[in-house]
Coordinates of N, CA, C and O in Angstrom, one line a residue:
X1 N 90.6 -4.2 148.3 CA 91.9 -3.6 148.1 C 91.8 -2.3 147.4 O 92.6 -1.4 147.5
X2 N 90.7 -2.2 146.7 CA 90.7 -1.1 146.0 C 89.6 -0.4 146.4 O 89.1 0.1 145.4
X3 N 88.8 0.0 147.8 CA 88.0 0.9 148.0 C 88.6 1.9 149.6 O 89.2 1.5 150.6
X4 N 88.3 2.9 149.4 CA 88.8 3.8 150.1 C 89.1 4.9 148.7 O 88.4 4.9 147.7
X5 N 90.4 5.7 149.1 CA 90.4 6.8 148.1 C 90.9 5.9 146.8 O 91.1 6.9 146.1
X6 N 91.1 5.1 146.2 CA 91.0 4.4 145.0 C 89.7 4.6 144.5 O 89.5 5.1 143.4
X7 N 88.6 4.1 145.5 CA 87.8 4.4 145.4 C 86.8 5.5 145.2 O 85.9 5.3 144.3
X8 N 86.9 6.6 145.9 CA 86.6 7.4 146.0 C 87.0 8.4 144.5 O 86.2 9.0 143.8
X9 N 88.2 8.3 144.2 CA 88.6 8.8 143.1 C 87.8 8.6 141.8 O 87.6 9.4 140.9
X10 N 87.4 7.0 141.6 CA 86.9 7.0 140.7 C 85.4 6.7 140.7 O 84.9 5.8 140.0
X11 N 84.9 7.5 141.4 CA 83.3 7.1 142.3 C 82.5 7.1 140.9 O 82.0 6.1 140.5
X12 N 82.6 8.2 140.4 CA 81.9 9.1 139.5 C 81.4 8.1 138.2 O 80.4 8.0 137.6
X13 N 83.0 7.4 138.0 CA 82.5 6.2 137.0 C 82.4 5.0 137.3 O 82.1 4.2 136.4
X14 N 82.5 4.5 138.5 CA 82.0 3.5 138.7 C 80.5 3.4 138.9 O 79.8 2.3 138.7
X15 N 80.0 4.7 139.5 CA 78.3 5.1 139.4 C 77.9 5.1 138.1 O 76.8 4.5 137.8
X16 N 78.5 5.6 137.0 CA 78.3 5.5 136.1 C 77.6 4.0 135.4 O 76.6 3.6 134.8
X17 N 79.0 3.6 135.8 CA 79.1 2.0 135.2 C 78.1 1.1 135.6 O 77.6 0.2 134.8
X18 N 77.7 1.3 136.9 CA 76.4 0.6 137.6 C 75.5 1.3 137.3 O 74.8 0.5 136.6
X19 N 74.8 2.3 137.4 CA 74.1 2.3 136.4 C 73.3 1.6 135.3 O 72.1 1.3 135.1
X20 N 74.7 1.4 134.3 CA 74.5 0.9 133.2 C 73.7 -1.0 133.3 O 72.9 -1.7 132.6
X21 N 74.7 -1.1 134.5 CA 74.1 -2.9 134.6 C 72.9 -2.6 135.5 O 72.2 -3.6 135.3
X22 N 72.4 -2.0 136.2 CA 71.2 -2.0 136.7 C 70.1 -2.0 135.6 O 69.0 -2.4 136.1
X23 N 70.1 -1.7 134.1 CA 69.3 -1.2 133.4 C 68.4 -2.2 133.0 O 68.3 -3.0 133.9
X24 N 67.7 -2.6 132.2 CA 66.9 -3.5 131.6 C 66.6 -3.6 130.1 O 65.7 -4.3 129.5
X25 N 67.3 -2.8 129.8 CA 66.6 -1.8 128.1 C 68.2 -1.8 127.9 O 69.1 -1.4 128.8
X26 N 68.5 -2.5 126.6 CA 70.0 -2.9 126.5 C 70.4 -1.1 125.4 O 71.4 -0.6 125.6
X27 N 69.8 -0.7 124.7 CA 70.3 0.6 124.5 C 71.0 1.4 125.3 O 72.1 2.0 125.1
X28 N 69.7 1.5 126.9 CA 69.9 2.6 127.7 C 71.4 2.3 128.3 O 72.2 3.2 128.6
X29 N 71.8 1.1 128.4 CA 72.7 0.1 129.3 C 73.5 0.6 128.5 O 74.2 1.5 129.0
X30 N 73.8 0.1 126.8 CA 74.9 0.7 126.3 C 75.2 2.0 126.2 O 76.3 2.5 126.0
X31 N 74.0 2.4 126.2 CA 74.9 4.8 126.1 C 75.3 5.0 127.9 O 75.9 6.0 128.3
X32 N 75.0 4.0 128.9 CA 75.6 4.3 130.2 C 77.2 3.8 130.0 O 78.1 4.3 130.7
X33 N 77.3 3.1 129.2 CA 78.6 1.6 129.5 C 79.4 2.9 128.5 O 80.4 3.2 129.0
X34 N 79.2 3.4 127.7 CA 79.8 4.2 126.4 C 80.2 5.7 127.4 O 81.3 6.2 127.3
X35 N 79.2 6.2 128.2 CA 79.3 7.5 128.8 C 80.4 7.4 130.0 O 81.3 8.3 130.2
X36 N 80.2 6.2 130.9 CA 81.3 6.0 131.5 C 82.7 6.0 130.7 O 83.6 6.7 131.2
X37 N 82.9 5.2 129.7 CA 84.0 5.1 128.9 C 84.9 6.5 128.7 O 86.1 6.7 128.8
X38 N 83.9 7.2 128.4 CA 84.0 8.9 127.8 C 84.4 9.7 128.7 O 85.2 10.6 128.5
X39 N 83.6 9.3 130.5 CA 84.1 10.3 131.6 C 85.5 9.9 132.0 O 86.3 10.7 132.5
X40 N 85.6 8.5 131.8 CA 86.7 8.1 132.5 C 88.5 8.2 131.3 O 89.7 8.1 131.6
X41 N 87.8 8.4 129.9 CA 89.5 8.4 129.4 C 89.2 9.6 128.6 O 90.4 9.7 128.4
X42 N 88.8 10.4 128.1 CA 88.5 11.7 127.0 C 87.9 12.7 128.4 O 87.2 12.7 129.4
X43 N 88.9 13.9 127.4 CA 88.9 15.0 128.4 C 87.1 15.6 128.1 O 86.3 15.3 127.3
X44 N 87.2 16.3 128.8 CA 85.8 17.0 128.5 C 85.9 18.4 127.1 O 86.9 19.1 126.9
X45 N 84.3 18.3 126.3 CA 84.2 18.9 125.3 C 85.0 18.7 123.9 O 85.0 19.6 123.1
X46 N 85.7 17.1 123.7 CA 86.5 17.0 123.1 C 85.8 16.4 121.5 O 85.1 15.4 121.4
X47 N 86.1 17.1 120.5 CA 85.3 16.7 119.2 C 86.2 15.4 119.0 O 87.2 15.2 119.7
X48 N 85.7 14.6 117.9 CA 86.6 13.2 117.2 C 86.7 12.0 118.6 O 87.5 11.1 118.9
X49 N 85.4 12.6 119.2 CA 85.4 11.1 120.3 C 85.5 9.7 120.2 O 85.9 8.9 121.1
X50 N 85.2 9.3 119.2 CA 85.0 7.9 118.6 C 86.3 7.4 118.2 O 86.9 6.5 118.6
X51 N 86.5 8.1 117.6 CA 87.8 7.5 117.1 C 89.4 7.7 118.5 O 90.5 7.0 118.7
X52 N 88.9 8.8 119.1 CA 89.9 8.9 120.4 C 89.5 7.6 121.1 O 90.5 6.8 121.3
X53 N 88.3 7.2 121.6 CA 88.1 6.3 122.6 C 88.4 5.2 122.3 O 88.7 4.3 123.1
X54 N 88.1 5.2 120.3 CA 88.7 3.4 120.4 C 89.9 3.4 120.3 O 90.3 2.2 120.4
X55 N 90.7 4.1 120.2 CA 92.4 4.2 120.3 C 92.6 3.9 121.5 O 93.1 2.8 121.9
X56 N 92.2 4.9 122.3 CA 92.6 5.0 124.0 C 92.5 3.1 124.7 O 93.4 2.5 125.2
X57 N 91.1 2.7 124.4 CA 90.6 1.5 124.8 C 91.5 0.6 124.4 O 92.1 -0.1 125.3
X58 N 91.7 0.4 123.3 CA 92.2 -0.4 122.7 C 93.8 -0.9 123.0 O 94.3 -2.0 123.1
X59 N 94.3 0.4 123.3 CA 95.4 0.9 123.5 C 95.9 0.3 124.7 O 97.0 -0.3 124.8
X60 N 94.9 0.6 125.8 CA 95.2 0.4 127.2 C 94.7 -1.2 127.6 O 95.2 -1.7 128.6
X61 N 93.9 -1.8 127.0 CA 93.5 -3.4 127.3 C 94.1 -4.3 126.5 O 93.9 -5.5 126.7
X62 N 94.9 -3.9 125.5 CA 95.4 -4.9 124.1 C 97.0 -5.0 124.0 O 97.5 -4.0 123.4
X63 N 97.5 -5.8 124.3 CA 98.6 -6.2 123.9 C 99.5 -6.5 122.3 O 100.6 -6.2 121.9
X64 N 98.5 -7.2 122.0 CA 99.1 -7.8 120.8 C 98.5 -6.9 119.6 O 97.5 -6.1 119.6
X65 N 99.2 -7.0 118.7 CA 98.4 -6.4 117.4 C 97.0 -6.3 117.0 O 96.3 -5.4 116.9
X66 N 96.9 -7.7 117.0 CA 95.7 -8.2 116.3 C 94.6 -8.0 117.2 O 93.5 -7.6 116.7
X67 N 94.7 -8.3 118.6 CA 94.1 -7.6 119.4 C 93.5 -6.2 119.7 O 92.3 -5.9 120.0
X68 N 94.4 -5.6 119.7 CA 94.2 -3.8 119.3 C 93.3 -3.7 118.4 O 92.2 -3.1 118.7
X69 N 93.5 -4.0 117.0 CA 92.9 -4.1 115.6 C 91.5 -4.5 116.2 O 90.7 -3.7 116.4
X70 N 91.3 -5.4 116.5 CA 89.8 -6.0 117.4 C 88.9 -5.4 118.3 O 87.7 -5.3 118.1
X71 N 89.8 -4.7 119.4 CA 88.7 -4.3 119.9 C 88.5 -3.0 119.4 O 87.3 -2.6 119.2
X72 N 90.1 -1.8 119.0 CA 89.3 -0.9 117.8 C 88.7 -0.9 117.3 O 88.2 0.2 117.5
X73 N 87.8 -1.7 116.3 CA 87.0 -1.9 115.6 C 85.6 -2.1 116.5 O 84.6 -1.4 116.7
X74 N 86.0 -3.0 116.7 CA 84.2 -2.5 118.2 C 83.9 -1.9 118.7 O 82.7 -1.7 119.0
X75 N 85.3 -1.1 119.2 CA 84.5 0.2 119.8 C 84.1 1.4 118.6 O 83.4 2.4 118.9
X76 N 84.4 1.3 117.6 CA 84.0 1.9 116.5 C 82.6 1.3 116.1 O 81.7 2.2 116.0
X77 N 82.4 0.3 115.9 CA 81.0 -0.1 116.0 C 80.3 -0.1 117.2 O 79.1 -0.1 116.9
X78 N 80.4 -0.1 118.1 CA 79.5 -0.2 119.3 C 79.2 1.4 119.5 O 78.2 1.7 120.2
X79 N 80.3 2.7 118.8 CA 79.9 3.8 119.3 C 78.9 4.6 117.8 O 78.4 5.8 117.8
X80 N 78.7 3.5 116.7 CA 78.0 4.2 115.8 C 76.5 3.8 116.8 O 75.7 4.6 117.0
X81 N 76.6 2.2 117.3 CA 75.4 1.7 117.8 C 74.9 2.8 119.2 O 73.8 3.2 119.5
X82 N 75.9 3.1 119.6 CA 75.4 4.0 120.8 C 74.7 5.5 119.7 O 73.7 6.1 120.1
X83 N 75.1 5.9 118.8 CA 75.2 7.3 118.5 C 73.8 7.0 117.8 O 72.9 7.8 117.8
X84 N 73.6 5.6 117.2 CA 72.0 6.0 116.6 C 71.1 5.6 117.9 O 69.9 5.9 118.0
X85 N 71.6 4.9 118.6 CA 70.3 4.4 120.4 C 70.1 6.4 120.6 O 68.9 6.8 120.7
X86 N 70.8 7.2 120.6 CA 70.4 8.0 120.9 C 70.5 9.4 120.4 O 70.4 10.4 121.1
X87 N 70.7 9.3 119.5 CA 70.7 10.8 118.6 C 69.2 10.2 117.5 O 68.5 11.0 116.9
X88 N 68.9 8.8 117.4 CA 68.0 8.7 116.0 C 66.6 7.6 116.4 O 65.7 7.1 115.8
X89 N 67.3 7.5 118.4 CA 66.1 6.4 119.1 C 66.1 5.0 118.0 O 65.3 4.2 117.6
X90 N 67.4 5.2 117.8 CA 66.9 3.1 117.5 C 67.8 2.5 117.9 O 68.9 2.7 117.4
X91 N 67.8 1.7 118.8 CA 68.9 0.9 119.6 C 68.3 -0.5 119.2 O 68.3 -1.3 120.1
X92 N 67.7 -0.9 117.6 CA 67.5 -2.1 117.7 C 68.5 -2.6 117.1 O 68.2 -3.8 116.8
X93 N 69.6 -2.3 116.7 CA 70.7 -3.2 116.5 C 71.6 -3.8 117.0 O 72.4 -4.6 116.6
X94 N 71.5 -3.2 118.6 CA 72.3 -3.3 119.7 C 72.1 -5.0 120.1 O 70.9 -5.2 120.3
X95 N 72.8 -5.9 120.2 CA 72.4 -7.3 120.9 C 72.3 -7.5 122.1 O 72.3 -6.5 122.7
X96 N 72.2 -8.6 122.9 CA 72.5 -8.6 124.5 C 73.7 -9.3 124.5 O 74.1 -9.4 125.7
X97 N 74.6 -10.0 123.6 CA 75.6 -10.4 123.3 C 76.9 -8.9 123.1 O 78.1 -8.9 123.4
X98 N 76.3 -7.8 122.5 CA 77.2 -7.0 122.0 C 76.9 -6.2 123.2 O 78.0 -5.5 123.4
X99 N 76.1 -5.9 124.2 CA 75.9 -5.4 125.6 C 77.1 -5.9 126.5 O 77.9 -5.3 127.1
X100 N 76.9 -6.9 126.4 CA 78.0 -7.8 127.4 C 79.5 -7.7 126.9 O 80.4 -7.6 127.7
X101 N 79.6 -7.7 125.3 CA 81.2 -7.4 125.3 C 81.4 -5.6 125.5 O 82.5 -5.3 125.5
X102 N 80.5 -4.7 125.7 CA 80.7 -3.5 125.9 C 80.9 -3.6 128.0 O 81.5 -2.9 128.9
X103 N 80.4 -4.2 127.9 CA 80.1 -4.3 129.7 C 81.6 -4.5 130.1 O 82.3 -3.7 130.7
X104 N 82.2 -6.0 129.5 CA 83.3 -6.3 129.7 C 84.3 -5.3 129.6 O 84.9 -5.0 130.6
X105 N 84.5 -4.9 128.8 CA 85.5 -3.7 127.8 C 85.4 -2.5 129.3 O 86.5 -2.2 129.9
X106 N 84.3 -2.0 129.6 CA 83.9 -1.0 130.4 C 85.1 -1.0 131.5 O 85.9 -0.2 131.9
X107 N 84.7 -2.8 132.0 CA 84.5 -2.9 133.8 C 86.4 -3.4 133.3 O 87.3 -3.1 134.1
X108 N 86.5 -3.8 132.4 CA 88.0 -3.7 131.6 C 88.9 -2.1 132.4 O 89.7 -2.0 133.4
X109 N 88.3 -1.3 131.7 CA 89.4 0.2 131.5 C 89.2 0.4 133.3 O 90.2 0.6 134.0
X110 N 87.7 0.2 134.0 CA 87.5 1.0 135.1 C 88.6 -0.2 135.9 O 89.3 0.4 136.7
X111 N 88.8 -1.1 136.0 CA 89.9 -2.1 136.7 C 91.1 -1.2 136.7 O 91.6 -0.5 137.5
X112 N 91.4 -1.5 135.2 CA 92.9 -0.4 135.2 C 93.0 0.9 135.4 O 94.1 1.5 135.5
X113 N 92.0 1.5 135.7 CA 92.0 2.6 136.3 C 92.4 2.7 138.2 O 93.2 3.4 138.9
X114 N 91.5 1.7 138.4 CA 91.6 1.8 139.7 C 92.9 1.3 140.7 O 93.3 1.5 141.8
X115 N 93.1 0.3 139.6 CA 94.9 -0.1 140.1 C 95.4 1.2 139.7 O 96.3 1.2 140.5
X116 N 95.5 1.9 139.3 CA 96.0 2.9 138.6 C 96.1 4.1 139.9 O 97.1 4.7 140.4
X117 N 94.5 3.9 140.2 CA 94.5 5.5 141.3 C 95.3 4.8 142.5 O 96.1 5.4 143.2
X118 N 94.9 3.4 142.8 CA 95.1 2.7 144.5 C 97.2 3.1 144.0 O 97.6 3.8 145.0
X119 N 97.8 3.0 143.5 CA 99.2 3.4 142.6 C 99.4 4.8 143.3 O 99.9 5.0 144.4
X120 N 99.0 5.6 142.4 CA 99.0 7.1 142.7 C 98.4 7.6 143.8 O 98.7 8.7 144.1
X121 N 97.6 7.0 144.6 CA 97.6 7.1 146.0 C 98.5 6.8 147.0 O 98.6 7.5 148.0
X122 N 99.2 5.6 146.8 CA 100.1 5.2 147.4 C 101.5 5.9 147.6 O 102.4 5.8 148.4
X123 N 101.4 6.9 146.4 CA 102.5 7.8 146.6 C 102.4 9.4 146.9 O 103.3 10.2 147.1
X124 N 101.2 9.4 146.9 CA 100.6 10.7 146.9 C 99.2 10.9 147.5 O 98.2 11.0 146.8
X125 N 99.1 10.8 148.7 CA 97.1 10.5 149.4 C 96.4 12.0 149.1 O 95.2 12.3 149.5
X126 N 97.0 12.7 148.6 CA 96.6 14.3 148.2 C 96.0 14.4 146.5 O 95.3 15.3 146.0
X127 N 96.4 13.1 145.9 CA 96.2 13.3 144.1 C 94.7 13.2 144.1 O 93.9 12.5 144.8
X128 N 94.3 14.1 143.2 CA 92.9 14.1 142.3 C 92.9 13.1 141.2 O 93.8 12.5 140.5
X129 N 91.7 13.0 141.1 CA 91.0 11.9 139.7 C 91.9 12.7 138.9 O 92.9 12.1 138.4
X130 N 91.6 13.9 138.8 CA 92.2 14.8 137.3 C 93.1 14.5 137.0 O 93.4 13.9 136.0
X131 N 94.1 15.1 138.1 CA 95.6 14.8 137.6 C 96.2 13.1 137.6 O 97.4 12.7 137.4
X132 N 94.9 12.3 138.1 CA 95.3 10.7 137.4 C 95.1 10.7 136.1 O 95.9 10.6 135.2
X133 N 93.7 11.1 135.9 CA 93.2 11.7 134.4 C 94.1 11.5 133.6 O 94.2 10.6 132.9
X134 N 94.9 12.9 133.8 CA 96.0 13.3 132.8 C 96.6 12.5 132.7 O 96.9 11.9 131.7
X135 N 97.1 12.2 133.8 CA 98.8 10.9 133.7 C 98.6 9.7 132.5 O 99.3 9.2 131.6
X136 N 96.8 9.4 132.9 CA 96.6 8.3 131.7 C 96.2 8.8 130.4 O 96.5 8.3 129.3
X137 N 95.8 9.5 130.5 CA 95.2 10.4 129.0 C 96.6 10.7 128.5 O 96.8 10.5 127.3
X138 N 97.6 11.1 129.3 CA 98.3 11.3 128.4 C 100.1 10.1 128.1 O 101.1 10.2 127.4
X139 N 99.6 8.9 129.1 CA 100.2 8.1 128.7 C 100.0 7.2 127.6 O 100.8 6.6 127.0
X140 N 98.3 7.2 127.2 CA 97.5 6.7 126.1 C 98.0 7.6 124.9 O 98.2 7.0 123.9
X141 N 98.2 8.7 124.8 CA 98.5 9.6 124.1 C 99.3 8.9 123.3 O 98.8 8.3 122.3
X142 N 100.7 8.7 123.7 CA 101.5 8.5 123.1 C 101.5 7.0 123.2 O 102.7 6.7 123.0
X143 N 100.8 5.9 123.4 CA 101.0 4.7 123.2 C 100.0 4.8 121.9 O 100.1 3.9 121.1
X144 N 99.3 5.8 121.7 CA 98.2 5.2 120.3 C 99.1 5.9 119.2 O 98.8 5.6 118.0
X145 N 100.4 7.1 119.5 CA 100.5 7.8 118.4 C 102.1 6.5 118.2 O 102.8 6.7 117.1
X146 N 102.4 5.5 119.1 CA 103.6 4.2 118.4 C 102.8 3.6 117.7 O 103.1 3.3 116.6
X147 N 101.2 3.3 118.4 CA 100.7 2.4 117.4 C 100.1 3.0 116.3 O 99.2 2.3 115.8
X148 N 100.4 3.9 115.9 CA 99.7 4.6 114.8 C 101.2 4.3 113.4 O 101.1 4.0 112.2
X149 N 102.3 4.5 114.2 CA 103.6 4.7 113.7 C 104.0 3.0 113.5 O 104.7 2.6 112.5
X150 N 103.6 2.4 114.2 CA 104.0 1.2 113.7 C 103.1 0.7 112.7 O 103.5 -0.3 112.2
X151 N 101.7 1.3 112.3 CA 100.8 0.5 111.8 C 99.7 -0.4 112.3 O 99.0 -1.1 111.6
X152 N 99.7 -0.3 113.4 CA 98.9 -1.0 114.3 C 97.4 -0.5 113.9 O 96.5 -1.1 113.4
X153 N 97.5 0.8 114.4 CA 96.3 1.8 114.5 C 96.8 2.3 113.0 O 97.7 2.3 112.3
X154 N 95.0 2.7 113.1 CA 94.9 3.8 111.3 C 95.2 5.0 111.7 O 94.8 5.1 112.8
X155 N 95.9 6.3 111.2 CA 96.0 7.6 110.9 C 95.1 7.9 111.8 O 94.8 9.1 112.1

């Protein structure tokens, strides 16, 4: 249901994503599972990535409070775990348990994405990734700055 230009739109991260599960070396797998995350919801050259992405993630897979609070928090740790796998080469903190809830989370956002484009294709067979991009980037926008206002999310 979702290949053709659904597909095609979001080729780039779904390569990405596979990638990551082809890997064998659970570091390499998580800076693939983390880089996809990054192409697919944060604009390009954007500083305060960490803290954007676990808002955005969070934002877009979590319902409930407490939820949100949860997986925020993981992706805040799983992105210190990605930042020392490769800015300091030690990815021995990474588990094959914390691999898999990043995998999940991944193949998580790239789902809702792709219902998202197969959406905006259906109304539009001319739309780019980009300007889906934006529509979510900037519907996440303002869903992290209620949950910020309600207290959900930190400052």
């Amino acid at each position: 249901d979702y290949s053709g230009n659904s597909y095609a739109l979001l080729r780039n991260s779904i390569e990405e994503f596979s990638w990551g599960l082809e890997q064998i070396d659970i570091p390499t797998g998580f800076e693939q599972y983390t880089t996809t995350l990054e192409m697919t919801l944060l604009p390009s050259n954007k500083h305060g990535k960490k803290q954007m992405l676990a808002n955005r993630i969070s934002a877009m897979l979590e319902s409930t409070p407490l939820k949100i609070q949860q997986v925020h928090e993981k992706i805040l740790v799983f992105y210190r775990f990605r930042s020392e796998s490769l800015h300091e080469v030690d990815g021995s903190s990474i588990t094959a348990s914390e691999l898999n809830e990043l995998e999940e989370l991944t193949r998580g956002v790239l789902k809702k994405c792709l219902i998202r484009c197969k959406y905006e294709c259906d109304l539009n067979s001319n739309i780019t990734w980009e300007a889906i991009k934006e529509k979510i980037m900037n519907e996440l926008v303002e869903r992290v700055k209620d949950l910020k206002v309600s207290g959900i999310l930190p400052e």
